[in-house]
Amino acid sequence: MTSKKSVKIGKVTIGGGKPVAVQSMTNTITSDIAKTVAQIKRLEEAGCQIVRVAIPDEKSARAIKTIKEKIKIPLIADIHFNYKLALLAIEAGADKIRINPGNISHPKKLGEIIKEARKAKIPIRIGVNSGSLERDLLKKHKHPTAKALVESLMRHVRFFEKHNFKNLVLSIKSTSVTETIEAHRLIAKKTNYPLHIGITEAGIPEAGAVKSAVGIGVLLAEGIGDTIRVSLTADPVEEVRVGYEILKALGLYQQGADVISCPTCGRMNGPVEKIAREIYRKTRCIKKPLKIAVMGCEVNGPGEAKEADLGLACGPKFASLFKKGKVLRKVPVSRASQELLKEIPPCK
Ligand code: SF4
C-alpha cells in the first residue's frame, strides 16, 4: 500500500500504487555539465529512475537545460536558501523542485516558487530534516523528535494547500533510523501525499547500506514510501545498487540477477567470495529475473544450487555447474565463474 495520491515527475509517476521508484543524487559540480551528464548516464545504466542535482548557484540552475537534453531520466533541482535559484531551475526545465521551506521561510518567496511550479506543471518536494527545525518547534519539543518533524512538515503542507498547490511529495529526514521510522508512520497517517523515504547522512557504504536497509525496509514492509533514496558517502551508483537490493529483499522488485552465495566454512573448496563477486559484477546489467547460487562445497551446496536457475557447488578441483536443477557439466574451480557466465546471454 503506497500513498493514494500520485505525482508525476517527468515521465515517472510515484504514489497511487505505482512501483517504488529508486532515485539518487549526483555529487559532481552541477555546472560542470560534462561530468554531471557522465555521472547521470552511469546512474541510468544502474537503473536509477529519477536523479537530483544540487543547485548552489545560478550557473548550476542554468546548466539544467543542457543536462536535460542529454539524459533520459527526470531531473530534480535541489534548492536551499535562495528562492531565485528555484525560479531559474523551473525556467531551465527542472522536472521537480526540492525545497526545505525551513530555509526559504518568507511566505512571499515560497509563493513565487508555487506560482512558477504551477505554471510549469511540476511537483515540489517539501523536505524537512532534523537539522533545520524551526526554533519554536525545537523549544516546544526540546529536541528534533519525530513529532516535532511531523509538526513542522504539516505546517508547510498547510501553507502549500492554502495556496491551492497539491502537487506535492513529502520527505522527513533524520539521521536516527528509529526517529525516521516513527516520523514516517505519523505522517503516513496524516496525509496521502507520496512519500520520499531514506535515512539521511547514513554514512559510508558498510554502515549506510545497513542503516538504509533497516529504515527503508521497515517502512516499505509497512506499505509506507513511494520513492527511495539511499544516502551513502560513496559513488551514487552504489546508492542505486543498494536501493534495488532493498526492493529485491522485500519482493518489491523481481527483475535482474539475484546472486546468493554461502557464508563459507571449513568445508569450503573454492574461492567462493571471489567467484560470487565476479558473477555479481558481471550480471548487474541483466534485466530479467535470474537466480544464481554460488556454494562452497558438494555437501550442502547442491541443494541450494539446484533451486537456482544457475548454480555452482565447488569440489576440490572441479565444481558442479547446475542449470535448472540438473548438473550441466563439471568445470574447473579456477574457471567456475567464466563457465557459469557462458550460460547467460550477454546483456548488450
Ligand atoms: S555450502 Fe558448504 S562450504 Fe558453504 S557454508 Fe555450507 S557447508 Fe560450508
CSV table of C-alpha atoms and ligand atoms in Angstrom, one decimal:
chain,number,residue,atom,x,y,z
A,1,MET,CA,0.0,0.0,0.0
A,2,THR,CA,1.7,3.2,-1.2
A,3,SER,CA,0.1,6.6,-0.8
A,4,LYS,CA,-3.2,7.2,-2.6
A,5,LYS,CA,-2.2,10.3,-4.4
A,6,SER,CA,0.1,10.1,-7.4
A,7,VAL,CA,2.5,12.7,-8.6
A,8,LYS,CA,4.3,12.8,-12.0
A,9,ILE,CA,8.0,13.7,-12.1
A,10,GLY,CA,8.7,14.0,-15.8
A,11,LYS,CA,7.7,10.6,-17.2
A,12,VAL,CA,7.9,8.8,-13.9
A,13,THR,CA,4.8,8.5,-11.7
A,14,ILE,CA,5.2,7.9,-7.9
A,15,GLY,CA,2.5,7.1,-5.5
A,16,GLY,CA,-1.0,5.9,-6.3
A,17,GLY,CA,0.0,2.2,-6.2
A,18,LYS,CA,2.9,2.6,-8.7
A,19,PRO,CA,6.1,0.5,-8.0
A,20,VAL,CA,8.5,2.2,-5.7
A,21,ALA,CA,10.9,4.4,-7.7
A,22,VAL,CA,14.7,4.4,-7.0
A,23,GLN,CA,16.4,7.7,-7.1
A,24,SER,CA,19.8,9.2,-6.4
A,25,MET,CA,21.7,12.4,-6.3
A,26,THR,CA,24.8,13.4,-8.3
A,27,ASN,CA,27.9,14.6,-6.4
A,28,THR,CA,29.6,16.4,-9.3
A,29,ILE,CA,29.6,20.2,-9.6
A,30,THR,CA,26.3,20.6,-11.4
A,31,SER,CA,27.6,23.4,-13.6
A,32,ASP,CA,30.3,21.0,-14.9
A,33,ILE,CA,27.9,19.7,-17.4
A,34,ALA,CA,30.1,17.1,-19.0
A,35,LYS,CA,30.9,15.4,-15.6
A,36,THR,CA,27.3,15.7,-14.4
A,37,VAL,CA,25.9,14.1,-17.6
A,38,ALA,CA,28.5,11.3,-17.5
A,39,GLN,CA,27.6,10.5,-13.9
A,40,ILE,CA,23.8,10.6,-14.7
A,41,LYS,CA,24.4,8.2,-17.6
A,42,ARG,CA,26.1,5.8,-15.2
A,43,LEU,CA,23.2,6.2,-12.8
A,44,GLU,CA,20.8,5.5,-15.7
A,45,GLU,CA,22.7,2.3,-16.6
A,46,ALA,CA,22.4,1.2,-12.9
A,47,GLY,CA,18.6,1.6,-13.1
A,48,CYS,CA,18.3,5.0,-11.4
A,49,GLN,CA,14.8,6.3,-12.3
A,50,ILE,CA,15.0,9.9,-11.0
A,51,VAL,CA,18.0,12.0,-10.4
A,52,ARG,CA,18.5,15.1,-8.2
A,53,VAL,CA,21.2,17.7,-8.7
A,54,ALA,CA,22.4,20.4,-6.3
A,55,ILE,CA,21.7,23.9,-7.3
A,56,PRO,CA,24.0,26.1,-5.3
A,57,ASP,CA,24.3,28.9,-7.8
A,58,GLU,CA,22.9,30.5,-11.0
A,59,LYS,CA,25.3,28.6,-13.2
A,60,SER,CA,24.1,25.3,-11.9
A,61,ALA,CA,20.4,26.4,-12.3
A,62,ARG,CA,21.0,27.4,-16.0
A,63,ALA,CA,23.0,24.1,-16.6
A,64,ILE,CA,19.8,22.1,-16.1
A,65,LYS,CA,18.6,22.9,-19.7
A,66,THR,CA,21.6,21.4,-21.4
A,67,ILE,CA,21.9,18.5,-18.9
A,68,LYS,CA,18.3,17.6,-19.5
A,69,GLU,CA,18.8,17.4,-23.3
A,70,LYS,CA,21.5,14.8,-22.7
A,71,ILE,CA,19.8,12.4,-20.2
A,72,LYS,CA,16.7,10.2,-20.2
A,73,ILE,CA,15.5,10.3,-16.6
A,74,PRO,CA,13.6,13.1,-14.9
A,75,LEU,CA,15.8,15.7,-13.1
A,76,ILE,CA,15.1,17.3,-9.7
A,77,ALA,CA,16.6,20.6,-8.7
A,78,ASP,CA,17.7,20.7,-5.1
A,79,ILE,CA,17.3,24.2,-3.7
A,80,HIS,CA,18.4,25.6,-0.4
A,81,PHE,CA,18.0,29.2,0.9
A,82,ASN,CA,17.8,31.1,-2.4
A,83,TYR,CA,14.3,31.1,-3.8
A,84,LYS,CA,15.5,32.8,-7.0
A,85,LEU,CA,17.5,29.6,-7.9
A,86,ALA,CA,14.2,27.7,-7.7
A,87,LEU,CA,12.7,30.1,-10.2
A,88,LEU,CA,15.7,29.8,-12.5
A,89,ALA,CA,15.7,26.0,-12.2
A,90,ILE,CA,12.0,25.9,-13.2
A,91,GLU,CA,12.7,28.1,-16.1
A,92,ALA,CA,15.5,25.8,-17.2
A,93,GLY,CA,13.1,22.8,-17.3
A,94,ALA,CA,13.6,21.0,-13.9
A,95,ASP,CA,11.0,18.2,-13.6
A,96,LYS,CA,10.6,18.8,-9.9
A,97,ILE,CA,11.9,21.2,-7.3
A,98,ARG,CA,13.1,20.1,-3.9
A,99,ILE,CA,13.0,22.7,-1.2
A,100,ASN,CA,13.2,22.9,2.5
A,101,PRO,CA,10.7,25.6,3.5
A,102,GLY,CA,12.6,25.9,6.8
A,103,ASN,CA,15.3,27.7,5.0
A,104,ILE,CA,13.2,29.7,2.5
A,105,SER,CA,10.7,30.8,5.1
A,106,HIS,CA,9.5,34.0,3.7
A,107,PRO,CA,5.9,33.4,2.5
A,108,LYS,CA,6.2,35.7,-0.5
A,109,LYS,CA,9.3,33.8,-1.7
A,110,LEU,CA,7.6,30.5,-1.3
A,111,GLY,CA,4.5,31.9,-3.1
A,112,GLU,CA,6.7,32.8,-6.1
A,113,ILE,CA,8.0,29.3,-6.3
A,114,ILE,CA,4.5,27.9,-6.1
A,115,LYS,CA,3.3,30.2,-8.8
A,116,GLU,CA,6.1,29.2,-11.2
A,117,ALA,CA,5.8,25.5,-10.4
A,118,ARG,CA,2.1,25.6,-11.1
A,119,LYS,CA,2.7,27.3,-14.4
A,120,ALA,CA,5.3,24.6,-15.3
A,121,LYS,CA,3.0,21.9,-14.0
A,122,ILE,CA,5.8,20.3,-11.9
A,123,PRO,CA,5.7,19.0,-8.4
A,124,ILE,CA,7.5,20.3,-5.4
A,125,ARG,CA,9.1,18.1,-2.7
A,126,ILE,CA,8.9,19.6,0.7
A,127,GLY,CA,11.7,18.1,2.7
A,128,VAL,CA,12.2,18.8,6.4
A,129,ASN,CA,15.1,17.4,8.3
A,130,SER,CA,16.3,17.3,11.9
A,131,GLY,CA,19.0,19.9,11.3
A,132,SER,CA,16.7,22.7,10.2
A,133,LEU,CA,13.7,22.5,12.5
A,134,GLU,CA,12.0,25.9,13.3
A,135,ARG,CA,13.1,27.5,16.6
A,136,ASP,CA,9.6,27.5,18.2
A,137,LEU,CA,9.2,23.7,17.5
A,138,LEU,CA,12.6,23.0,18.9
A,139,LYS,CA,11.7,24.9,22.0
A,140,LYS,CA,8.3,23.1,22.3
A,141,HIS,CA,9.6,19.6,21.7
A,142,LYS,CA,13.1,20.2,23.2
A,143,HIS,CA,14.7,18.0,20.5
A,144,PRO,CA,14.1,17.4,16.8
A,145,THR,CA,11.8,14.4,17.7
A,146,ALA,CA,9.6,12.6,15.2
A,147,LYS,CA,6.6,14.5,16.5
A,148,ALA,CA,8.4,17.8,16.0
A,149,LEU,CA,9.5,17.0,12.5
A,150,VAL,CA,5.9,16.0,11.6
A,151,GLU,CA,4.5,19.2,13.1
A,152,SER,CA,7.0,21.2,11.0
A,153,LEU,CA,6.1,19.3,7.8
A,154,MET,CA,2.4,19.6,8.3
A,155,ARG,CA,2.8,23.3,8.9
A,156,HIS,CA,4.4,23.6,5.4
A,157,VAL,CA,1.8,21.3,3.8
A,158,ARG,CA,-0.9,23.6,5.1
A,159,PHE,CA,0.8,26.6,3.7
A,160,PHE,CA,1.0,25.0,0.2
A,161,GLU,CA,-2.6,23.8,0.4
A,162,LYS,CA,-3.7,27.3,1.4
A,163,HIS,CA,-2.1,28.4,-1.9
A,164,ASN,CA,-4.1,25.6,-3.6
A,165,PHE,CA,-0.9,23.7,-4.5
A,166,LYS,CA,-1.2,20.0,-4.0
A,167,ASN,CA,1.3,18.7,-6.5
A,168,LEU,CA,3.5,17.7,-3.6
A,169,VAL,CA,5.9,15.0,-2.5
A,170,LEU,CA,6.9,14.9,1.2
A,171,SER,CA,10.0,13.9,3.0
A,172,ILE,CA,11.2,13.8,6.6
A,173,LYS,CA,14.8,13.0,7.2
A,174,SER,CA,16.6,12.2,10.4
A,175,THR,CA,20.0,10.6,10.9
A,176,SER,CA,18.3,8.4,13.5
A,177,VAL,CA,16.8,5.3,12.0
A,178,THR,CA,14.2,4.9,14.7
A,179,GLU,CA,13.1,8.6,14.6
A,180,THR,CA,12.8,8.4,10.8
A,181,ILE,CA,10.6,5.3,11.1
A,182,GLU,CA,8.4,6.9,13.7
A,183,ALA,CA,8.1,10.2,11.8
A,184,HIS,CA,7.0,8.4,8.7
A,185,ARG,CA,4.5,6.3,10.5
A,186,LEU,CA,3.0,9.5,11.9
A,187,ILE,CA,3.0,11.4,8.6
A,188,ALA,CA,1.5,8.5,6.7
A,189,LYS,CA,-1.5,8.6,8.9
A,190,LYS,CA,-1.9,12.3,8.4
A,191,THR,CA,-1.6,12.7,4.6
A,192,ASN,CA,-2.0,10.9,1.3
A,193,TYR,CA,0.9,12.7,-0.5
A,194,PRO,CA,3.6,10.4,-2.0
A,195,LEU,CA,6.5,10.0,0.4
A,196,HIS,CA,10.2,10.1,-0.4
A,197,ILE,CA,11.9,8.0,2.1
A,198,GLY,CA,15.5,7.5,3.2
A,199,ILE,CA,18.0,7.8,6.0
A,200,THR,CA,19.9,11.0,5.7
A,201,GLU,CA,23.7,11.1,6.0
A,202,ALA,CA,23.7,7.3,6.6
A,203,GLY,CA,27.5,7.1,6.2
A,204,ILE,CA,30.0,5.0,4.2
A,205,PRO,CA,28.5,2.0,2.4
A,206,GLU,CA,29.3,-0.6,5.0
A,207,ALA,CA,27.3,1.3,7.7
A,208,GLY,CA,25.0,3.3,5.4
A,209,ALA,CA,23.7,0.3,3.5
A,210,VAL,CA,22.7,-1.4,6.7
A,211,LYS,CA,21.0,1.7,8.2
A,212,SER,CA,19.2,2.4,5.0
A,213,ALA,CA,18.1,-1.2,4.6
A,214,VAL,CA,16.7,-1.2,8.2
A,215,GLY,CA,15.0,2.2,8.0
A,216,ILE,CA,13.7,2.0,4.4
A,217,GLY,CA,13.0,-1.7,4.7
A,218,VAL,CA,10.8,-1.4,7.8
A,219,LEU,CA,8.8,1.4,6.2
A,220,LEU,CA,8.3,-0.3,2.9
A,221,ALA,CA,7.3,-3.5,4.6
A,222,GLU,CA,4.6,-1.5,6.3
A,223,GLY,CA,3.5,0.0,3.0
A,224,ILE,CA,4.9,3.4,3.6
A,225,GLY,CA,7.1,5.1,0.9
A,226,ASP,CA,6.7,5.7,-2.8
A,227,THR,CA,10.3,6.6,-3.8
A,228,ILE,CA,13.6,5.8,-2.1
A,229,ARG,CA,17.0,7.3,-1.9
A,230,VAL,CA,19.8,5.5,-0.2
A,231,SER,CA,22.2,8.2,1.0
A,232,LEU,CA,25.8,6.9,1.0
A,233,THR,CA,29.2,8.6,1.3
A,234,ALA,CA,30.2,6.9,-2.0
A,235,ASP,CA,29.8,6.9,-5.7
A,236,PRO,CA,26.0,7.5,-6.1
A,237,VAL,CA,25.8,4.4,-8.4
A,238,GLU,CA,26.2,2.4,-5.1
A,239,GLU,CA,23.1,4.1,-3.8
A,240,VAL,CA,21.1,2.8,-6.7
A,241,ARG,CA,22.5,-0.7,-6.3
A,242,VAL,CA,21.7,-0.8,-2.6
A,243,GLY,CA,18.3,0.7,-3.3
A,244,TYR,CA,17.5,-2.2,-5.6
A,245,GLU,CA,18.8,-4.8,-3.2
A,246,ILE,CA,16.4,-3.4,-0.6
A,247,LEU,CA,13.5,-3.7,-3.0
A,248,LYS,CA,14.5,-7.2,-4.1
A,249,ALA,CA,14.8,-8.3,-0.5
A,250,LEU,CA,11.2,-7.2,0.1
A,251,GLY,CA,10.0,-8.8,-3.1
A,252,LEU,CA,9.1,-5.3,-4.5
A,253,TYR,CA,11.5,-5.7,-7.4
A,254,GLN,CA,11.9,-9.0,-9.1
A,255,GLN,CA,14.0,-8.2,-12.1
A,256,GLY,CA,17.7,-8.7,-12.6
A,257,ALA,CA,20.1,-11.2,-11.2
A,258,ASP,CA,19.9,-12.3,-7.6
A,259,VAL,CA,23.2,-13.8,-6.6
A,260,ILE,CA,23.2,-15.9,-3.5
A,261,SER,CA,26.3,-17.4,-2.0
A,262,CYS,CA,27.1,-19.4,1.0
A,263,PRO,CA,28.9,-17.9,4.0
A,264,THR,CA,31.7,-20.4,3.6
A,265,CYS,CA,33.1,-22.7,6.3
A,266,GLY,CA,35.8,-25.3,6.9
A,267,ARG,CA,34.3,-27.4,4.1
A,268,MET,CA,34.8,-24.8,1.5
A,269,ASN,CA,36.7,-25.9,-1.6
A,270,GLY,CA,36.8,-22.9,-3.9
A,271,PRO,CA,37.3,-19.2,-3.6
A,272,VAL,CA,33.6,-18.6,-3.1
A,273,GLU,CA,33.8,-14.9,-2.3
A,274,LYS,CA,35.9,-14.2,-5.4
A,275,ILE,CA,33.6,-16.3,-7.7
A,276,ALA,CA,30.4,-14.7,-6.2
A,277,ARG,CA,31.8,-11.1,-6.5
A,278,GLU,CA,32.8,-11.7,-10.1
A,279,ILE,CA,29.4,-13.1,-11.0
A,280,TYR,CA,27.6,-10.3,-9.2
A,281,ARG,CA,29.7,-7.7,-11.0
A,282,LYS,CA,29.2,-9.2,-14.4
A,283,THR,CA,25.4,-9.9,-14.1
A,284,ARG,CA,24.4,-6.4,-12.9
A,285,CYS,CA,23.3,-5.5,-16.4
A,286,ILE,CA,20.8,-8.3,-16.6
A,287,LYS,CA,17.2,-7.1,-16.7
A,288,LYS,CA,15.3,-10.5,-16.5
A,289,PRO,CA,14.9,-12.3,-13.2
A,290,LEU,CA,17.7,-14.8,-12.7
A,291,LYS,CA,18.7,-16.6,-9.5
A,292,ILE,CA,22.3,-17.7,-9.3
A,293,ALA,CA,23.8,-19.7,-6.4
A,294,VAL,CA,27.5,-20.0,-5.6
A,295,MET,CA,28.2,-22.7,-3.0
A,296,GLY,CA,31.5,-23.7,-1.5
A,297,CYS,CA,31.2,-27.5,-1.2
A,298,GLU,CA,29.4,-30.5,-2.5
A,299,VAL,CA,28.0,-31.4,0.9
A,300,ASN,CA,25.4,-28.7,1.3
A,301,GLY,CA,26.0,-26.9,-2.0
A,302,PRO,CA,24.0,-28.9,-4.4
A,303,GLY,CA,20.7,-28.4,-2.6
A,304,GLU,CA,20.8,-24.6,-3.0
A,305,ALA,CA,22.4,-24.7,-6.4
A,306,LYS,CA,19.6,-26.9,-7.7
A,307,GLU,CA,17.0,-24.4,-6.5
A,308,ALA,CA,18.6,-21.6,-8.5
A,309,ASP,CA,18.4,-21.0,-12.3
A,310,LEU,CA,22.1,-21.5,-12.4
A,311,GLY,CA,24.3,-22.8,-9.6
A,312,LEU,CA,27.8,-23.8,-8.7
A,313,ALA,CA,28.8,-26.3,-6.0
A,314,CYS,CA,32.6,-26.4,-5.6
A,315,GLY,CA,34.5,-29.6,-5.2
A,316,PRO,CA,38.3,-29.9,-4.5
A,317,LYS,CA,39.2,-29.3,-8.2
A,318,PHE,CA,36.0,-29.3,-10.1
A,319,ALA,CA,32.7,-27.6,-9.5
A,320,SER,CA,29.3,-28.9,-10.5
A,321,LEU,CA,27.6,-26.4,-12.7
A,322,PHE,CA,23.8,-26.7,-12.3
A,323,LYS,CA,21.2,-25.3,-14.7
A,324,LYS,CA,17.5,-25.5,-13.6
A,325,GLY,CA,18.2,-28.2,-11.0
A,326,LYS,CA,20.4,-30.5,-13.2
A,327,VAL,CA,24.2,-30.9,-13.4
A,328,LEU,CA,25.1,-29.4,-16.8
A,329,ARG,CA,28.8,-30.3,-16.5
A,330,LYS,CA,31.8,-30.3,-14.2
A,331,VAL,CA,34.0,-27.3,-14.6
A,332,PRO,CA,37.5,-26.5,-13.1
A,333,VAL,CA,37.0,-24.4,-9.9
A,334,SER,CA,39.6,-22.0,-11.3
A,335,ARG,CA,37.3,-21.2,-14.2
A,336,ALA,CA,34.0,-21.6,-12.4
A,337,SER,CA,32.7,-18.0,-12.8
A,338,GLN,CA,33.6,-17.9,-16.5
A,339,GLU,CA,31.9,-21.2,-17.2
A,340,LEU,CA,28.7,-20.1,-15.4
A,341,LEU,CA,28.7,-16.8,-17.2
A,342,LYS,CA,28.8,-18.6,-20.5
A,343,GLU,CA,25.3,-19.9,-19.8
A,344,ILE,CA,23.9,-16.3,-19.6
A,345,PRO,CA,23.2,-14.4,-22.8
A,346,PRO,CA,25.2,-11.2,-22.9
A,347,CYS,CA,23.4,-8.0,-21.9
A,348,LYS,CA,24.1,-6.0,-25.0
B,1,SF4,S1,27.8,-24.7,1.3
B,1,SF4,FE1,29.4,-25.9,2.1
B,1,SF4,S2,31.2,-24.5,2.3
B,1,SF4,FE2,29.4,-23.3,2.1
B,1,SF4,S3,28.8,-22.9,4.2
B,1,SF4,FE3,27.6,-24.6,3.5
B,1,SF4,S4,28.8,-26.4,4.2
B,1,SF4,FE4,30.2,-24.6,4.3
